[in-house]
């Protein structure tokens, strides 16, 4: 018998005339309340005009399993009707809880937190500083290990008192150490055995700016008493006068320092020497040195062949430029002026960010120089760097360059102007501005 007036169970549920809806028969596991509960076989049967209950939700979708899901309004059935006087039967009304992706409680995937840029920047800066520090320390020890500390100034006797500032004796020797026959021919150095000084300069670095003073190799000097650098034997002074470069040829750097100090009264703090190969290598490593040559000149002995004007000299040309003397009327005096001019330009163009911050220039330049540079045993990299920047200051307008004051000649040697030399040395010792002029 059909308990639904005016309706056919076949029409209502789609098939058969059973009392149970098809959904209830198809999903018995979703019934709630037992056999006598709503929707069960023993449960209440809808009366006339009442809507049949909707099939209950499976347990895993029931709002009661999710405390965070808001409940239906109090006393209101899901469909505007109630079977038990306002009892919430747990049916879903179709509302969507929890929102879509990333929204609401318990719904979707958690959002990724925004990046902390301040923290990232801090760690990036710290990493760069650490890399720079490690690289700097490694470079220092690498360069310090290449310095050839071969000159022992403790062997120099009867030394003058120390003054203010720092005095470097810078020597360019004609050493051909490490050069092949082809390189000697290319650089026009000849093949003479041993080594001699091709140029000598005193660089004073003080509070009033650097002063660069050339000592002509033909300067007339007295050879004082000295202790042999190798023999340890003391040689008494005999009043013998000779050219300044002969002191180096006789007993090397120690006797040269002793002779300069004896004839000037100025204490030498550090000694620096570089040979032909190292000089040319430094110039090539930095890509050449730009020079402004006021007048064209040639010299077969040095290999010089220059036109007037601004030009960039490579290592071979630079060596020819600083060695030329027979092409000039002033001979050695004119050569020392060119040497000062070139060395100052070399330092000015080397001590630049483009070289110091470029490892592809810095390391070849340091390698070329340090492989052939000879210094005293007390000299460190910081002393060498200070000397280099002082050289740069000479061309930067912060210093002065000059020749040792000359009074005339004696037997073909250049005789110093002793009163002027004494005044010059006094100003250097006291670290005063230099007012003395040279030739």
Short mmCIF file of C-alpha atoms in Angstrom, two decimals:
data_model
loop_
_atom_site.label_atom_id
_atom_site.label_comp_id
_atom_site.label_asym_id
_atom_site.label_seq_id
_atom_site.Cartn_x
_atom_site.Cartn_y
_atom_site.Cartn_z
CA UNK A 1 0.00 0.00 0.00
CA UNK A 2 1.29 3.40 -0.87
CA UNK A 3 1.59 5.67 2.17
CA UNK A 4 2.21 8.78 0.08
CA UNK A 5 -1.14 10.21 -1.05
CA UNK A 6 -1.33 11.23 -4.65
CA UNK A 7 2.03 9.83 -5.51
CA UNK A 8 3.51 6.67 -6.75
CA UNK A 9 6.58 5.21 -5.17
CA UNK A 10 7.84 4.28 -8.59
CA UNK A 11 7.62 7.90 -9.64
CA UNK A 12 9.17 9.13 -6.41
CA UNK A 13 12.17 6.84 -6.20
CA UNK A 14 12.57 5.72 -9.75
CA UNK A 15 12.01 2.02 -9.30
CA UNK A 16 10.13 -0.56 -7.20
CA UNK A 17 7.48 0.10 -4.62
CA UNK A 18 9.53 -0.46 -1.50
CA UNK A 19 9.12 1.81 1.49
CA UNK A 20 12.77 2.82 1.53
CA UNK A 21 14.17 5.44 -0.81
CA UNK A 22 16.74 4.25 -3.28
CA UNK A 23 19.53 6.23 -1.58
CA UNK A 24 18.86 4.52 1.69
CA UNK A 25 18.85 1.10 0.07
CA UNK A 26 22.00 1.90 -1.91
CA UNK A 27 23.97 3.29 1.07
CA UNK A 28 22.92 1.49 4.21
CA UNK A 29 26.22 2.40 5.85
CA UNK A 30 25.26 6.08 6.03
CA UNK A 31 22.15 5.60 8.13
CA UNK A 32 22.31 7.28 11.49
CA UNK A 33 20.30 6.68 14.60
CA UNK A 34 19.90 2.92 14.22
CA UNK A 35 16.94 1.12 12.74
CA UNK A 36 14.49 3.36 14.53
CA UNK A 37 16.25 6.58 13.64
CA UNK A 38 15.20 8.91 10.86
CA UNK A 39 15.42 7.16 7.57
CA UNK A 40 15.60 3.71 9.16
CA UNK A 41 13.02 1.00 8.59
CA UNK A 42 11.62 1.48 12.03
CA UNK A 43 11.87 5.19 12.07
CA UNK A 44 9.08 7.76 11.72
CA UNK A 45 7.28 7.81 8.42
CA UNK A 46 6.55 11.21 6.88
CA UNK A 47 2.98 12.17 7.14
CA UNK A 48 0.80 13.68 4.47
CA UNK A 49 2.33 16.86 3.06
CA UNK A 50 5.68 16.23 4.63
CA UNK A 51 8.86 16.01 2.62
CA UNK A 52 10.83 12.83 2.89
CA UNK A 53 14.19 13.19 4.60
CA UNK A 54 17.28 13.64 2.49
CA UNK A 55 19.82 10.84 2.65
CA UNK A 56 22.29 11.53 5.49
CA UNK A 57 25.91 12.51 4.79
CA UNK A 58 28.65 9.96 5.27
CA UNK A 59 30.34 10.19 8.67
CA UNK A 60 33.57 11.74 7.26
CA UNK A 61 31.57 14.65 5.81
CA UNK A 62 29.32 15.25 8.82
CA UNK A 63 29.73 18.72 10.39
CA UNK A 64 29.73 17.12 13.80
CA UNK A 65 33.13 15.60 13.00
CA UNK A 66 34.57 19.06 12.52
CA UNK A 67 34.26 21.23 15.61
CA UNK A 68 35.36 24.28 13.64
CA UNK A 69 32.34 24.12 11.32
CA UNK A 70 29.58 26.50 12.43
CA UNK A 71 26.29 24.84 13.44
CA UNK A 72 22.87 25.55 11.99
CA UNK A 73 20.67 28.13 13.65
CA UNK A 74 18.99 27.05 16.86
CA UNK A 75 15.56 25.48 16.51
CA UNK A 76 15.52 25.54 12.71
CA UNK A 77 15.47 22.46 10.60
CA UNK A 78 17.76 22.35 7.59
CA UNK A 79 14.88 22.58 5.15
CA UNK A 80 12.57 24.78 7.19
CA UNK A 81 10.96 21.73 8.80
CA UNK A 82 11.81 19.68 11.86
CA UNK A 83 11.13 16.14 12.75
CA UNK A 84 11.83 16.50 16.44
CA UNK A 85 10.99 20.05 17.45
CA UNK A 86 14.14 21.84 16.44
CA UNK A 87 16.56 18.95 16.68
CA UNK A 88 19.58 19.41 14.40
CA UNK A 89 19.65 16.25 12.33
CA UNK A 90 23.14 17.02 11.00
CA UNK A 91 22.17 17.34 7.36
CA UNK A 92 24.37 19.63 5.25
CA UNK A 93 22.42 22.51 3.81
CA UNK A 94 24.81 22.95 0.94
CA UNK A 95 26.85 25.70 2.58
CA UNK A 96 30.55 25.55 1.89
CA UNK A 97 32.76 25.78 4.96
CA UNK A 98 36.42 26.67 5.07
CA UNK A 99 36.68 28.59 1.79
CA UNK A 100 38.84 27.73 -1.19
CA UNK A 101 42.58 27.27 -1.54
CA UNK A 102 44.50 28.98 1.21
CA UNK A 103 41.32 30.42 2.83
CA UNK A 104 39.49 29.68 6.05
CA UNK A 105 40.37 27.32 8.83
CA UNK A 106 41.42 23.84 7.90
CA UNK A 107 40.98 24.51 4.19
CA UNK A 108 43.60 24.34 1.44
CA UNK A 109 47.40 24.59 1.61
CA UNK A 110 49.16 27.03 3.97
CA UNK A 111 50.56 30.15 2.33
CA UNK A 112 54.37 30.46 1.96
CA UNK A 113 55.73 33.21 4.25
CA UNK A 114 57.08 36.34 2.57
CA UNK A 115 60.91 36.34 2.13
CA UNK A 116 62.95 38.18 4.75
CA UNK A 117 65.03 40.45 2.49
CA UNK A 118 66.83 42.13 5.37
CA UNK A 119 68.13 38.77 6.58
CA UNK A 120 69.14 37.73 3.05
CA UNK A 121 71.03 40.97 2.43
CA UNK A 122 72.81 40.68 5.78
CA UNK A 123 74.04 37.16 5.06
CA UNK A 124 75.07 38.11 1.52
CA UNK A 125 77.16 41.00 2.84
CA UNK A 126 78.72 38.82 5.54
CA UNK A 127 79.59 36.17 2.95
CA UNK A 128 81.23 38.72 0.64
CA UNK A 129 83.22 40.21 3.53
CA UNK A 130 84.39 36.73 4.57
CA UNK A 131 85.48 35.88 1.02
CA UNK A 132 87.29 39.21 0.68
CA UNK A 133 89.04 38.71 4.02
CA UNK A 134 90.18 35.19 3.18
CA UNK A 135 91.38 36.30 -0.27
CA UNK A 136 93.27 39.27 1.18
CA UNK A 137 95.00 37.15 3.82
CA UNK A 138 95.93 34.50 1.26
CA UNK A 139 97.25 37.16 -1.13
CA UNK A 140 99.32 38.74 1.64
CA UNK A 141 101.04 35.49 2.58
CA UNK A 142 101.56 34.60 -1.08
CA UNK A 143 103.18 37.95 -1.85
CA UNK A 144 105.14 38.08 1.41
CA UNK A 145 106.62 34.68 0.61
CA UNK A 146 107.88 35.92 -2.76
CA UNK A 147 109.86 38.86 -1.34
CA UNK A 148 113.58 38.31 -1.64
CA UNK A 149 114.96 39.68 1.63
CA UNK A 150 118.63 39.37 0.78
CA UNK A 151 120.14 42.64 2.02
CA UNK A 152 121.29 42.77 5.64
CA UNK A 153 121.54 46.39 6.75
CA UNK A 154 122.80 45.27 10.16
CA UNK A 155 126.18 44.76 8.47
CA UNK A 156 126.41 48.49 7.71
CA UNK A 157 128.65 50.21 10.27
CA UNK A 158 128.89 53.77 11.65
CA UNK A 159 125.38 54.70 10.66
CA UNK A 160 123.86 58.20 11.00
CA UNK A 161 121.13 58.87 13.56
CA UNK A 162 117.56 58.23 12.56
CA UNK A 163 115.42 61.18 11.53
CA UNK A 164 111.71 61.74 10.98
CA UNK A 165 109.99 60.05 8.07
CA UNK A 166 111.19 57.01 6.11
CA UNK A 167 114.06 56.94 3.61
CA UNK A 168 114.23 54.33 0.85
CA UNK A 169 117.23 53.72 -1.37
CA UNK A 170 115.78 52.55 -4.70
CA UNK A 171 118.22 50.90 -7.08
CA UNK A 172 117.74 49.81 -10.68
CA UNK A 173 120.40 47.24 -11.49
CA UNK A 174 121.49 45.83 -14.83
CA UNK A 175 121.01 42.31 -13.51
CA UNK A 176 120.22 39.85 -16.28
CA UNK A 177 119.21 37.12 -13.86
CA UNK A 178 116.69 34.72 -15.35
CA UNK A 179 116.89 36.21 -18.84
CA UNK A 180 117.41 34.06 -21.92
CA UNK A 181 119.84 35.03 -24.69
CA UNK A 182 116.86 36.00 -26.84
CA UNK A 183 115.49 38.30 -24.12
CA UNK A 184 118.90 39.93 -23.62
CA UNK A 185 119.08 40.64 -27.33
CA UNK A 186 115.52 41.95 -27.47
CA UNK A 187 116.00 44.27 -24.48
CA UNK A 188 119.49 45.42 -25.59
CA UNK A 189 120.98 44.54 -22.20
CA UNK A 190 124.18 42.88 -23.40
CA UNK A 191 125.63 39.81 -21.72
CA UNK A 192 128.01 41.26 -19.14
CA UNK A 193 128.58 39.09 -16.07
CA UNK A 194 127.62 40.28 -12.62
CA UNK A 195 125.51 43.38 -12.11
CA UNK A 196 125.92 47.09 -11.69
CA UNK A 197 123.62 49.93 -10.73
CA UNK A 198 121.94 51.67 -13.61
CA UNK A 199 120.03 54.14 -11.44
CA UNK A 200 119.92 55.14 -7.76
CA UNK A 201 117.35 57.29 -5.96
CA UNK A 202 116.50 58.31 -2.42
CA UNK A 203 112.78 58.49 -1.71
CA UNK A 204 111.86 60.32 1.49
CA UNK A 205 108.30 59.75 2.70
CA UNK A 206 107.21 62.17 5.42
CA UNK A 207 104.45 64.42 6.68
CA UNK A 208 105.23 67.12 4.10
CA UNK A 209 104.85 64.83 1.14
CA UNK A 210 107.35 62.58 -0.64
CA UNK A 211 110.65 63.81 -2.08
CA UNK A 212 112.42 61.83 -4.81
CA UNK A 213 116.14 62.58 -5.25
CA UNK A 214 118.19 61.01 -8.03
CA UNK A 215 121.81 60.12 -7.35
CA UNK A 216 123.73 60.19 -10.67
CA UNK A 217 125.77 57.04 -11.12
CA UNK A 218 128.78 59.19 -12.02
CA UNK A 219 128.63 61.10 -8.72
CA UNK A 220 132.07 61.55 -7.11
CA UNK A 221 132.00 59.91 -3.66
CA UNK A 222 134.44 58.71 -1.02
CA UNK A 223 134.51 55.01 -0.18
CA UNK A 224 134.44 54.82 3.66
CA UNK A 225 135.54 52.02 5.97
CA UNK A 226 133.20 49.06 5.78
CA UNK A 227 132.71 45.41 6.73
CA UNK A 228 132.62 42.99 3.84
CA UNK A 229 129.10 41.61 3.32
CA UNK A 230 130.42 38.09 2.71
CA UNK A 231 133.84 37.99 4.28
CA UNK A 232 132.93 39.86 7.47
CA UNK A 233 136.34 41.52 7.27
CA UNK A 234 136.65 45.21 8.08
CA UNK A 235 138.27 47.41 5.44
CA UNK A 236 139.74 50.70 6.57
CA UNK A 237 139.02 53.95 4.75
CA UNK A 238 141.79 55.14 2.43
CA UNK A 239 140.28 58.42 1.24
CA UNK A 240 139.63 56.84 -2.11
CA UNK A 241 137.19 58.64 -4.42
CA UNK A 242 135.32 56.93 -7.20
CA UNK A 243 131.99 56.89 -8.99
CA UNK A 244 128.99 56.00 -6.86
CA UNK A 245 128.06 52.93 -8.88
CA UNK A 246 131.53 51.48 -8.23
CA UNK A 247 130.60 50.96 -4.56
CA UNK A 248 127.86 48.56 -5.58
CA UNK A 249 130.18 46.72 -7.96
CA UNK A 250 132.80 46.36 -5.22
CA UNK A 251 130.74 44.83 -2.41
CA UNK A 252 127.04 44.98 -3.30
CA UNK A 253 124.08 46.68 -1.62
CA UNK A 254 125.58 46.90 1.88
CA UNK A 255 128.58 48.93 0.72
CA UNK A 256 126.35 51.09 -1.48
CA UNK A 257 124.16 51.96 1.53
CA UNK A 258 127.26 52.60 3.64
CA UNK A 259 128.69 54.92 0.96
CA UNK A 260 125.45 56.90 0.52
CA UNK A 261 125.05 57.36 4.27
CA UNK A 262 128.70 58.40 4.69
CA UNK A 263 128.60 61.00 1.89
CA UNK A 264 125.16 62.45 2.73
CA UNK A 265 124.74 61.97 6.51
CA UNK A 266 121.19 60.62 5.84
CA UNK A 267 120.20 57.27 7.33
CA UNK A 268 118.68 54.77 4.90
CA UNK A 269 115.78 52.82 6.41
CA UNK A 270 115.01 50.41 3.57
CA UNK A 271 116.68 49.12 0.43
CA UNK A 272 114.81 48.14 -2.78
CA UNK A 273 116.41 46.81 -5.96
CA UNK A 274 114.89 45.65 -9.24
CA UNK A 275 116.57 44.20 -12.32
CA UNK A 276 115.95 44.56 -16.03
CA UNK A 277 113.59 41.60 -16.38
CA UNK A 278 111.42 42.59 -13.43
CA UNK A 279 111.16 46.17 -14.60
CA UNK A 280 110.01 45.21 -18.10
CA UNK A 281 107.66 42.56 -16.69
CA UNK A 282 105.84 45.03 -14.43
CA UNK A 283 105.27 47.42 -17.34
CA UNK A 284 103.87 44.66 -19.56
CA UNK A 285 101.69 43.28 -16.76
CA UNK A 286 99.80 46.57 -16.35
CA UNK A 287 99.40 46.95 -20.10
CA UNK A 288 102.08 49.59 -20.64
CA UNK A 289 102.78 53.05 -19.25
CA UNK A 290 101.56 56.21 -20.92
CA UNK A 291 104.23 58.88 -21.33
CA UNK A 292 104.42 62.31 -22.93
CA UNK A 293 107.82 62.57 -24.67
CA UNK A 294 108.56 66.22 -25.50
CA UNK A 295 111.27 65.57 -28.08
CA UNK A 296 112.09 62.63 -30.36
CA UNK A 297 115.37 60.77 -29.73
CA UNK A 298 117.27 57.61 -30.68
CA UNK A 299 120.01 55.61 -28.99
CA UNK A 300 121.56 52.49 -30.53
CA UNK A 301 123.01 51.22 -27.24
CA UNK A 302 119.72 51.22 -25.37
CA UNK A 303 117.56 50.52 -28.42
CA UNK A 304 115.55 53.72 -27.93
CA UNK A 305 113.67 55.11 -30.93
CA UNK A 306 110.91 57.48 -29.86
CA UNK A 307 108.81 60.10 -31.60
CA UNK A 308 107.59 63.19 -29.77
CA UNK A 309 104.13 63.12 -28.25
CA UNK A 310 101.94 61.08 -25.91
CA UNK A 311 102.35 57.34 -26.29
CA UNK A 312 102.14 54.08 -24.36
CA UNK A 313 105.43 52.28 -23.75
CA UNK A 314 105.64 48.51 -23.38
CA UNK A 315 108.29 46.78 -21.27
CA UNK A 316 110.97 46.80 -23.96
CA UNK A 317 110.40 50.47 -24.80
CA UNK A 318 110.25 51.48 -21.14
CA UNK A 319 113.60 49.86 -20.41
CA UNK A 320 115.16 51.65 -23.38
CA UNK A 321 113.65 54.95 -22.22
CA UNK A 322 115.11 54.85 -18.69
CA UNK A 323 118.55 53.60 -19.82
CA UNK A 324 119.23 56.16 -22.56
CA UNK A 325 121.90 58.76 -21.80
CA UNK A 326 124.09 59.18 -24.89
CA UNK A 327 121.26 60.84 -26.82
CA UNK A 328 121.10 63.76 -24.34
CA UNK A 329 123.38 66.73 -23.90
CA UNK A 330 123.20 66.38 -20.10
CA UNK A 331 124.05 62.68 -20.32
CA UNK A 332 123.47 61.05 -16.93
CA UNK A 333 121.69 64.08 -15.44
CA UNK A 334 119.11 64.04 -18.23
CA UNK A 335 118.75 60.30 -17.89
CA UNK A 336 117.98 60.55 -14.15
CA UNK A 337 115.21 63.05 -14.93
CA UNK A 338 113.66 60.60 -17.37
CA UNK A 339 113.98 57.82 -14.81
CA UNK A 340 112.13 59.89 -12.21
CA UNK A 341 109.46 60.84 -14.70
CA UNK A 342 108.88 57.26 -15.79
CA UNK A 343 108.94 55.65 -12.33
CA UNK A 344 106.44 58.18 -11.02
CA UNK A 345 104.16 57.52 -14.01
CA UNK A 346 104.52 53.76 -13.47
CA UNK A 347 103.50 54.04 -9.83
CA UNK A 348 100.65 56.40 -10.68
CA UNK A 349 99.18 54.05 -13.27
CA UNK A 350 99.75 50.89 -11.22
CA UNK A 351 98.27 52.08 -7.90
CA UNK A 352 94.78 52.50 -9.37
CA UNK A 353 91.49 50.65 -8.67
CA UNK A 354 91.65 49.26 -12.21
CA UNK A 355 94.81 47.36 -11.24
CA UNK A 356 94.44 46.81 -7.49
CA UNK A 357 90.86 45.50 -7.75
CA UNK A 358 91.39 43.47 -10.92
CA UNK A 359 92.97 40.10 -10.07
CA UNK A 360 93.82 39.53 -13.74
CA UNK A 361 96.13 42.59 -13.54
CA UNK A 362 97.08 42.63 -9.87
CA UNK A 363 98.55 39.13 -9.60
CA UNK A 364 100.62 39.25 -12.83
CA UNK A 365 101.93 42.68 -11.82
CA UNK A 366 102.85 41.58 -8.31
CA UNK A 367 104.33 38.35 -9.63
CA UNK A 368 106.49 40.11 -12.21
CA UNK A 369 107.81 42.55 -9.64
CA UNK A 370 108.21 40.33 -6.61
CA UNK A 371 110.07 37.65 -8.54
CA UNK A 372 112.99 40.02 -9.17
CA UNK A 373 112.70 42.65 -6.40
CA UNK A 374 115.41 42.43 -3.73
CA UNK A 375 114.81 44.16 -0.40
CA UNK A 376 116.38 44.37 3.04
CA UNK A 377 115.53 41.80 5.70
CA UNK A 378 113.42 44.18 7.75
CA UNK A 379 111.18 45.25 4.89
CA UNK A 380 107.59 44.00 4.72
CA UNK A 381 104.79 44.28 2.22
CA UNK A 382 103.33 47.29 3.98
CA UNK A 383 106.68 49.10 3.70
CA UNK A 384 106.83 48.24 0.00
CA UNK A 385 103.26 49.45 -0.47
CA UNK A 386 104.00 52.70 1.35
CA UNK A 387 106.99 53.28 -0.91
CA UNK A 388 104.89 52.64 -3.99
CA UNK A 389 102.17 55.09 -2.97
CA UNK A 390 104.80 57.67 -2.05
CA UNK A 391 106.16 57.33 -5.59
CA UNK A 392 102.65 57.91 -6.88
CA UNK A 393 102.39 61.06 -4.75
CA UNK A 394 105.40 62.55 -6.53
CA UNK A 395 103.42 62.86 -9.76
CA UNK A 396 100.15 63.64 -7.98
CA UNK A 397 101.38 67.08 -6.92
CA UNK A 398 101.93 66.07 -3.30
CA UNK A 399 105.71 65.76 -3.56
CA UNK A 400 108.86 66.91 -5.26
CA UNK A 401 111.42 65.30 -7.56
CA UNK A 402 114.96 66.57 -8.09
CA UNK A 403 118.57 65.63 -8.78
CA UNK A 404 121.23 65.81 -6.13
CA UNK A 405 122.63 69.38 -6.27
CA UNK A 406 125.77 69.42 -8.44
CA UNK A 407 128.59 71.98 -8.16
CA UNK A 408 130.72 70.83 -11.11
CA UNK A 409 132.93 67.95 -12.20
CA UNK A 410 136.11 66.38 -10.88
CA UNK A 411 138.06 64.09 -13.18
CA UNK A 412 134.94 63.41 -15.19
CA UNK A 413 132.86 62.66 -12.08
CA UNK A 414 129.98 64.86 -10.91
CA UNK A 415 130.83 66.75 -7.73
CA UNK A 416 128.01 67.45 -5.32
CA UNK A 417 127.28 70.92 -3.97
CA UNK A 418 128.10 70.18 -0.33
CA UNK A 419 126.40 73.20 1.30
CA UNK A 420 123.18 72.47 -0.59
CA UNK A 421 123.41 68.78 0.16
CA UNK A 422 123.85 69.52 3.88
CA UNK A 423 120.77 71.79 3.85
CA UNK A 424 118.75 69.20 1.95
CA UNK A 425 119.66 66.43 4.39
CA UNK A 426 118.79 68.63 7.38
CA UNK A 427 115.33 69.31 5.96
CA UNK A 428 114.76 65.62 5.25
CA UNK A 429 115.91 64.56 8.74
CA UNK A 430 113.56 67.05 10.38
CA UNK A 431 110.79 66.17 7.92
CA UNK A 432 110.53 69.80 6.81
CA UNK A 433 109.38 71.08 3.40
CA UNK A 434 112.27 70.83 0.95
CA UNK A 435 113.36 74.24 -0.36
CA UNK A 436 116.66 73.17 -1.91
CA UNK A 437 116.65 72.76 -5.68
CA UNK A 438 118.76 70.36 -7.69
CA UNK A 439 120.11 70.25 -11.22
#
